[in-house]
CSV table of C-alpha atoms and ligand atoms in Angstrom, one decimal:
chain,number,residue,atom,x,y,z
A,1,UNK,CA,62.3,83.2,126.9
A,2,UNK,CA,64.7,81.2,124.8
A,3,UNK,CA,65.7,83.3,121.4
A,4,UNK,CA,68.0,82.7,118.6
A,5,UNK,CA,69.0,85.8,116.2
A,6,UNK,CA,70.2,85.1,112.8
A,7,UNK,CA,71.5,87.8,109.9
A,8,UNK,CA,74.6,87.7,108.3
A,9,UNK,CA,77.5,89.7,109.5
A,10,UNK,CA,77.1,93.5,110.4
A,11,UNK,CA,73.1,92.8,110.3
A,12,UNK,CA,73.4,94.5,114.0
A,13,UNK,CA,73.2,91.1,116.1
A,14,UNK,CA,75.1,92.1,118.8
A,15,UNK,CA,73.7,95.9,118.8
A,16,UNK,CA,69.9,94.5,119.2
A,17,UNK,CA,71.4,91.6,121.9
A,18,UNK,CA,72.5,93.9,124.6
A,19,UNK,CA,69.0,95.8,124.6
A,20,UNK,CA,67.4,92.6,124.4
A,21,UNK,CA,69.3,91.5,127.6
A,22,UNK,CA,68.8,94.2,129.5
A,23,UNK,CA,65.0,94.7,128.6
A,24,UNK,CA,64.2,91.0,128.8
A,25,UNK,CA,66.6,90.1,131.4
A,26,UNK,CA,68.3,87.2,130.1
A,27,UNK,CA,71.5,86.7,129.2
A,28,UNK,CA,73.1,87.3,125.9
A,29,UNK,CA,75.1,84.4,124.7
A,30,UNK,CA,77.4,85.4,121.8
A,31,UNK,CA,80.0,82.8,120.5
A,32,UNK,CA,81.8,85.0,118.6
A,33,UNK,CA,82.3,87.5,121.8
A,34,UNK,CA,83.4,84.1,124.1
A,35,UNK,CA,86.1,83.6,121.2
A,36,UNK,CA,87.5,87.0,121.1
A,37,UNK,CA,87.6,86.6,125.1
A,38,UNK,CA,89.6,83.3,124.7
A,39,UNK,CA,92.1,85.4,121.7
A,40,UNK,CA,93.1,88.6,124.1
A,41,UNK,CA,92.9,86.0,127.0
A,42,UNK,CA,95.8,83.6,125.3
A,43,UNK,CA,93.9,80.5,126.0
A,44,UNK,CA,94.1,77.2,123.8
A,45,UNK,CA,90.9,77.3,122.5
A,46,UNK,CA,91.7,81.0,121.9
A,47,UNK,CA,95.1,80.1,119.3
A,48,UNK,CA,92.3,77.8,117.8
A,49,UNK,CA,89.5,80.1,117.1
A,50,UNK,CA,91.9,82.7,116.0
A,51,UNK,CA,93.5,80.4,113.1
A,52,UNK,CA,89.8,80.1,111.8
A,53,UNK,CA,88.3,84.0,112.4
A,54,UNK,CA,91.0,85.6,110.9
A,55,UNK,CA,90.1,84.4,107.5
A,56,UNK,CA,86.9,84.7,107.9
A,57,UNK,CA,86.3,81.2,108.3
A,58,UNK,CA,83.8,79.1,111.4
A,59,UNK,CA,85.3,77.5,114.1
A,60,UNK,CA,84.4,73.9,113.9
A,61,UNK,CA,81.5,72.4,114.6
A,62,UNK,CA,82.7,70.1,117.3
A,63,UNK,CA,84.8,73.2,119.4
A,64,UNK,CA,81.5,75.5,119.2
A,65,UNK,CA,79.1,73.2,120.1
A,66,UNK,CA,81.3,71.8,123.1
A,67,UNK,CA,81.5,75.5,124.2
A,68,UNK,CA,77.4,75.8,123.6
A,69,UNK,CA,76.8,73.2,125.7
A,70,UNK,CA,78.8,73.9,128.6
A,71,UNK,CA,77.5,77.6,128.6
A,72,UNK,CA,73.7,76.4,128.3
A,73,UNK,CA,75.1,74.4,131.5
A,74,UNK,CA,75.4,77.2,134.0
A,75,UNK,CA,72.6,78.5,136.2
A,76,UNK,CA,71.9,81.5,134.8
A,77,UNK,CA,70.9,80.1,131.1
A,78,UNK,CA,68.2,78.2,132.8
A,79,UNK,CA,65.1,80.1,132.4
A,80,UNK,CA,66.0,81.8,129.2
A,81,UNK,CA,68.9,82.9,126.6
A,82,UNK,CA,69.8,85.1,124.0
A,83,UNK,CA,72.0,83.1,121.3
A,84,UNK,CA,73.8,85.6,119.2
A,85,UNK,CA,75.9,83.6,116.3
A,86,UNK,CA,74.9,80.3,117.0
A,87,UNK,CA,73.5,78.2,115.3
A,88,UNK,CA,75.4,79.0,112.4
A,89,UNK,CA,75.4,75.7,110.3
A,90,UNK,CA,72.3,73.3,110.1
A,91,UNK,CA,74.1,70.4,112.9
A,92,UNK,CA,74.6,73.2,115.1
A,93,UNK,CA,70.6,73.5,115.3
A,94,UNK,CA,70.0,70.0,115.1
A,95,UNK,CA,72.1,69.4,118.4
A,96,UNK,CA,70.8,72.8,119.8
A,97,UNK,CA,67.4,71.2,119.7
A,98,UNK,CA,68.2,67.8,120.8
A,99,UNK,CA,69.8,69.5,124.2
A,100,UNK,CA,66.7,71.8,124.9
A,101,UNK,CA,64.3,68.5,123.7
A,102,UNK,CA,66.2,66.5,126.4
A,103,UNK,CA,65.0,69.2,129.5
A,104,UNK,CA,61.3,69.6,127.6
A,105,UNK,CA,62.6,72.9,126.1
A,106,UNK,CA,62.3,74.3,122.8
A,107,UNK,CA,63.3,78.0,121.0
A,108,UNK,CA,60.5,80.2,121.2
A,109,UNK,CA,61.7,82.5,118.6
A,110,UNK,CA,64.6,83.2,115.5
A,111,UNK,CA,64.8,86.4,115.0
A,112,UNK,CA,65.9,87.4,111.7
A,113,UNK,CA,67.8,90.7,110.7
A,114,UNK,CA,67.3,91.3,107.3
A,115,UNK,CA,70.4,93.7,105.5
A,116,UNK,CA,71.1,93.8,102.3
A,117,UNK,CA,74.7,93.2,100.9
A,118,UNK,CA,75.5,97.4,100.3
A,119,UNK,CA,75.2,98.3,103.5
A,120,UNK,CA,76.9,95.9,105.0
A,121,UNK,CA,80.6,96.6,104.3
A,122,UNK,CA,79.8,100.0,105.4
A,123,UNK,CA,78.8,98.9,109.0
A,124,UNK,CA,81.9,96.2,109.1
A,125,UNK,CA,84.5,99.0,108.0
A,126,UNK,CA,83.2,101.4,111.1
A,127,UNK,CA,82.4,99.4,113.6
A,128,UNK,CA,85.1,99.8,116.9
A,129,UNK,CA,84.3,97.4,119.5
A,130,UNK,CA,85.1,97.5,123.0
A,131,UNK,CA,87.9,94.7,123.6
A,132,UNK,CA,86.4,94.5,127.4
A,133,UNK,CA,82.5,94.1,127.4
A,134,UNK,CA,82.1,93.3,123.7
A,135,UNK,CA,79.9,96.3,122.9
A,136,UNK,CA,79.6,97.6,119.3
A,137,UNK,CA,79.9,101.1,118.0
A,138,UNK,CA,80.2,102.6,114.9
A,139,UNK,CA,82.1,105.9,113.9
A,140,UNK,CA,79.3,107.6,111.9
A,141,UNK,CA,75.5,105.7,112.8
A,142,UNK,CA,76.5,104.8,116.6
A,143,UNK,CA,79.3,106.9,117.8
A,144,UNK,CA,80.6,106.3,121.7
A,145,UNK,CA,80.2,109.6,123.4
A,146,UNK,CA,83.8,110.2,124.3
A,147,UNK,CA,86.5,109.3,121.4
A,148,UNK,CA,87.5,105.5,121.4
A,149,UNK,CA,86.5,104.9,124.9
A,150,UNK,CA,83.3,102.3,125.7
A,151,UNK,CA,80.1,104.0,127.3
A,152,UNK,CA,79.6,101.6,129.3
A,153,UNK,CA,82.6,100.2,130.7
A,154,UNK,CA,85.3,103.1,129.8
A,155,UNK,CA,87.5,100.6,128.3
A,156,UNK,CA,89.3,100.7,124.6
A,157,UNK,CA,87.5,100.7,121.7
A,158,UNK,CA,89.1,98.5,118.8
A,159,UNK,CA,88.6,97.8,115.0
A,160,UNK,CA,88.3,93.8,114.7
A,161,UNK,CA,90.7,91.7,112.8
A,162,UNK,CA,88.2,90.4,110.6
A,163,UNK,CA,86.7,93.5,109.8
A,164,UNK,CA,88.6,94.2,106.7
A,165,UNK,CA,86.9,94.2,103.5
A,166,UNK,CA,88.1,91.4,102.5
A,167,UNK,CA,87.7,89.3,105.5
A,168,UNK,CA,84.1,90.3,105.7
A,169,UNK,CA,83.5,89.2,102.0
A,170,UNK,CA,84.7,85.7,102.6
A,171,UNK,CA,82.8,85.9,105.9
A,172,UNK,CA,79.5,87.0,103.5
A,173,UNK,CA,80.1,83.9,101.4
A,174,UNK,CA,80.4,81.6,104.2
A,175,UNK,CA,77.4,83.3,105.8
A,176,UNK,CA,75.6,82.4,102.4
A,177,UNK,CA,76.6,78.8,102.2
A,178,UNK,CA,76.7,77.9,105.5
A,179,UNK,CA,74.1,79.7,107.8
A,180,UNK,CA,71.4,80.9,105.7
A,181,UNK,CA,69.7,77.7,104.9
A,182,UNK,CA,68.6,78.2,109.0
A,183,UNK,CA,66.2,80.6,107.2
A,184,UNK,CA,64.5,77.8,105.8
A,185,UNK,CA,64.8,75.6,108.8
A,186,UNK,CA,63.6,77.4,111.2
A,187,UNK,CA,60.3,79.0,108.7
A,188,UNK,CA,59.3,75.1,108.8
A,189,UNK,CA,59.4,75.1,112.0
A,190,UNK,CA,57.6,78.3,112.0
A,191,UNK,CA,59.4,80.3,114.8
A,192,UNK,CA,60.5,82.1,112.5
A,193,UNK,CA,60.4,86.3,112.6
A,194,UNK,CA,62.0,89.0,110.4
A,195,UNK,CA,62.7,92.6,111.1
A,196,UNK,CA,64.0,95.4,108.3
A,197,UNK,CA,67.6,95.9,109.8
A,198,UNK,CA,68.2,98.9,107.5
A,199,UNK,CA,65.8,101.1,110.1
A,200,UNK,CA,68.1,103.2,112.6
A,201,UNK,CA,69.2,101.1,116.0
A,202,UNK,CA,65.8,102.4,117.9
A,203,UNK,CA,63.4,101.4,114.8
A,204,UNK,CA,65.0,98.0,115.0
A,205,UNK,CA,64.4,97.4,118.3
A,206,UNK,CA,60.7,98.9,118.4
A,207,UNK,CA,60.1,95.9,115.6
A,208,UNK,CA,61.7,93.0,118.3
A,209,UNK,CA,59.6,94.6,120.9
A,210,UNK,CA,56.3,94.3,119.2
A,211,UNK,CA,57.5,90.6,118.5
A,212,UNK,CA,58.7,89.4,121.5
A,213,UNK,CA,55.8,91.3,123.0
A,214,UNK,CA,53.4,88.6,121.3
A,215,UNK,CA,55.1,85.6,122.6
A,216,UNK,CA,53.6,84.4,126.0
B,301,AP5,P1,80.5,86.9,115.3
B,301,AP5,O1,81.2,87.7,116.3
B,301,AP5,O2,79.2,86.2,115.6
B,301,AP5,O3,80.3,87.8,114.0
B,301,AP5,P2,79.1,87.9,112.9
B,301,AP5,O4,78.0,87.0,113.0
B,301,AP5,O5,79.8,87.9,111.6
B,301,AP5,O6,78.4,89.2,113.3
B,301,AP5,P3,79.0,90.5,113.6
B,301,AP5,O7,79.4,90.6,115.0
B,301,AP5,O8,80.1,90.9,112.6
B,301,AP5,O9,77.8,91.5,113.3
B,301,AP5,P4,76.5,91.9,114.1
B,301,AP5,O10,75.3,91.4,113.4
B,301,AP5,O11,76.6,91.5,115.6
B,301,AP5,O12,76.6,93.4,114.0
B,301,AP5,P5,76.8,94.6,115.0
B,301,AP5,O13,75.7,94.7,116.0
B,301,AP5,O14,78.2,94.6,115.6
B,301,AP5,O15,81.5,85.8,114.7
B,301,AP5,C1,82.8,86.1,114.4
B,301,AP5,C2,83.5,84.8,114.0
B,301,AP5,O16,83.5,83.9,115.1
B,301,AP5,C3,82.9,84.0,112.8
B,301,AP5,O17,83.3,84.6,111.6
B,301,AP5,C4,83.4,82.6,113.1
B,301,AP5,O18,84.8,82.5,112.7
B,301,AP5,C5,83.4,82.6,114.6
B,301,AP5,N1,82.1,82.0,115.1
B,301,AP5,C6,81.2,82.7,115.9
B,301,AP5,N2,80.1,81.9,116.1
B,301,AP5,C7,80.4,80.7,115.5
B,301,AP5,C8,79.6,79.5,115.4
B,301,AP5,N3,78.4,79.4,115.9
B,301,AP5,N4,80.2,78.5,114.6
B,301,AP5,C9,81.4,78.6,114.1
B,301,AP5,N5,82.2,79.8,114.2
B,301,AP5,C10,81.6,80.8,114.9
B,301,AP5,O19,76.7,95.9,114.0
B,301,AP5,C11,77.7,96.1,113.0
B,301,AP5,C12,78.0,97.6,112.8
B,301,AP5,O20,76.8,98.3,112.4
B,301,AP5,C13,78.3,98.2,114.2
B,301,AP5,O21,79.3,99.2,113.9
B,301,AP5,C14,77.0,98.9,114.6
B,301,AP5,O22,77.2,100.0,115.4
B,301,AP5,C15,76.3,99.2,113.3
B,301,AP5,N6,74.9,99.1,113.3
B,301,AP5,C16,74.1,98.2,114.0
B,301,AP5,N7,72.8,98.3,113.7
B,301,AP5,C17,72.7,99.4,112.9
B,301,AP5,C18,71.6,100.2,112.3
B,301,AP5,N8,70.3,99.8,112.5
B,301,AP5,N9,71.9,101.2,111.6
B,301,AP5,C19,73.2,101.7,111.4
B,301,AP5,N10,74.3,101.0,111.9
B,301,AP5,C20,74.0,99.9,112.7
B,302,ZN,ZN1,82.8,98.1,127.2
């Protein structure tokens, strides 16, 4: 199964993702999580990405899709994928699709986490994310079990850089502009599925169940 999810920042992405990997068995390909790894990592393309996510700003198109490609390259992307955060501007989908056109593939699904604005500075402020696997908590709706430690890896959990307030409403605005006419792209194309994200975490998921149950 090939998926795409789309909602703007704090919509719960990256919660939904890991369940949706580890039920569905395919892996979980978050562009956003492969920058951070690049930032604590000190790479080049790390100092890049950095310059752009601190202010709230995307990568370029170019840098992400190189890195897109390369990942969709390796074995286990074969049979199926989980993009979380890409594609995030209309010629990020366009060459998304000519890659998987070139191999007779296609997306099966866009799944789209509705939010609306109020919450979502809530969930941004609160989140603490674990700086090794990339997993997302928050302090009040998703707590870890012990104190700033990840469940599932035991490493430290961290507030993110672009988590301010203010970060996150320039990220909203660019979220607006850049990303959401995907909505639109991907009705015409009419893969496209919505879920209420204000439901708790397990509501959420219960609604991609019954949708990815339906597809072959
Ligand atoms: P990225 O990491 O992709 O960030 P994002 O899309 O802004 O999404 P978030 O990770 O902030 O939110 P999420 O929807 O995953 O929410 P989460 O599950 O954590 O991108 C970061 C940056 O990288 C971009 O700004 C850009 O610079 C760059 N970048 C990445 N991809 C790019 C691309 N394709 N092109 C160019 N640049 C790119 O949940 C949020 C919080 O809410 C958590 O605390 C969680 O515990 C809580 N929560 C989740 N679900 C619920 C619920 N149902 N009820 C209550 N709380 C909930
Ligand atoms: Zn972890």
């Amino acid at each position: 199964m090939r998926i795409i999810l789309l909602g703007p920042p704090g919509a719960g992405k990256g919660t939904q993702a890991q369940s949706i990997s580890n039920k569905y068995a395919i892996p979980h390909v978050s562009t956003g999580d492969i920058f951070r790894k690049n930032i604590s990592g000190g790479t080049e393309l790390g100092v890049l990405a950095k310059s752009y996510m601190d202010k709230g700003l995307l990568v370029p198109d170019t840098v992400t899709i190189d890195l897109v490609k390369n990942r969709l390259k390796e074995e286990d992307t074969k049979n199926g994928f989980l993009l979380d955060g890409f594609p995030r501007t209309i010629n990020q989908a366009d060459v998304l699709e000519e890659l998987l056109n070139q191999d007779g593939k296609k997306i099966d699904v866009a799944l789209l986490i509705t939010v609306p604005r109020e919450f979502i500075i809530q969930r941004m402020t609160g989140r603490r994310v674990c700086q090794n696997c990339g997993a997302s908590y928050h302090l009040e709706f998703n707590p870890p079990m012990q104190k700033d430690t990840c469940d599932d890896c035991g490493s430290e959990l961290i507030q993110r850089k672009d988590d301010s307030r203010e970060t996150v409403e320039e990220r909203l605005e660019i979220y607006d502009f850049q990303t959401l006419p995907l909505i639109d792209y991907y009705t015409r194309k009419g893969i496209l599925k919505s879920v209420d994200g204000t439901q708790a975490i397990n509501e959420v998921f219960n609604d991609i169940n019954d949708i990815l149950g339906g597809i072959h």
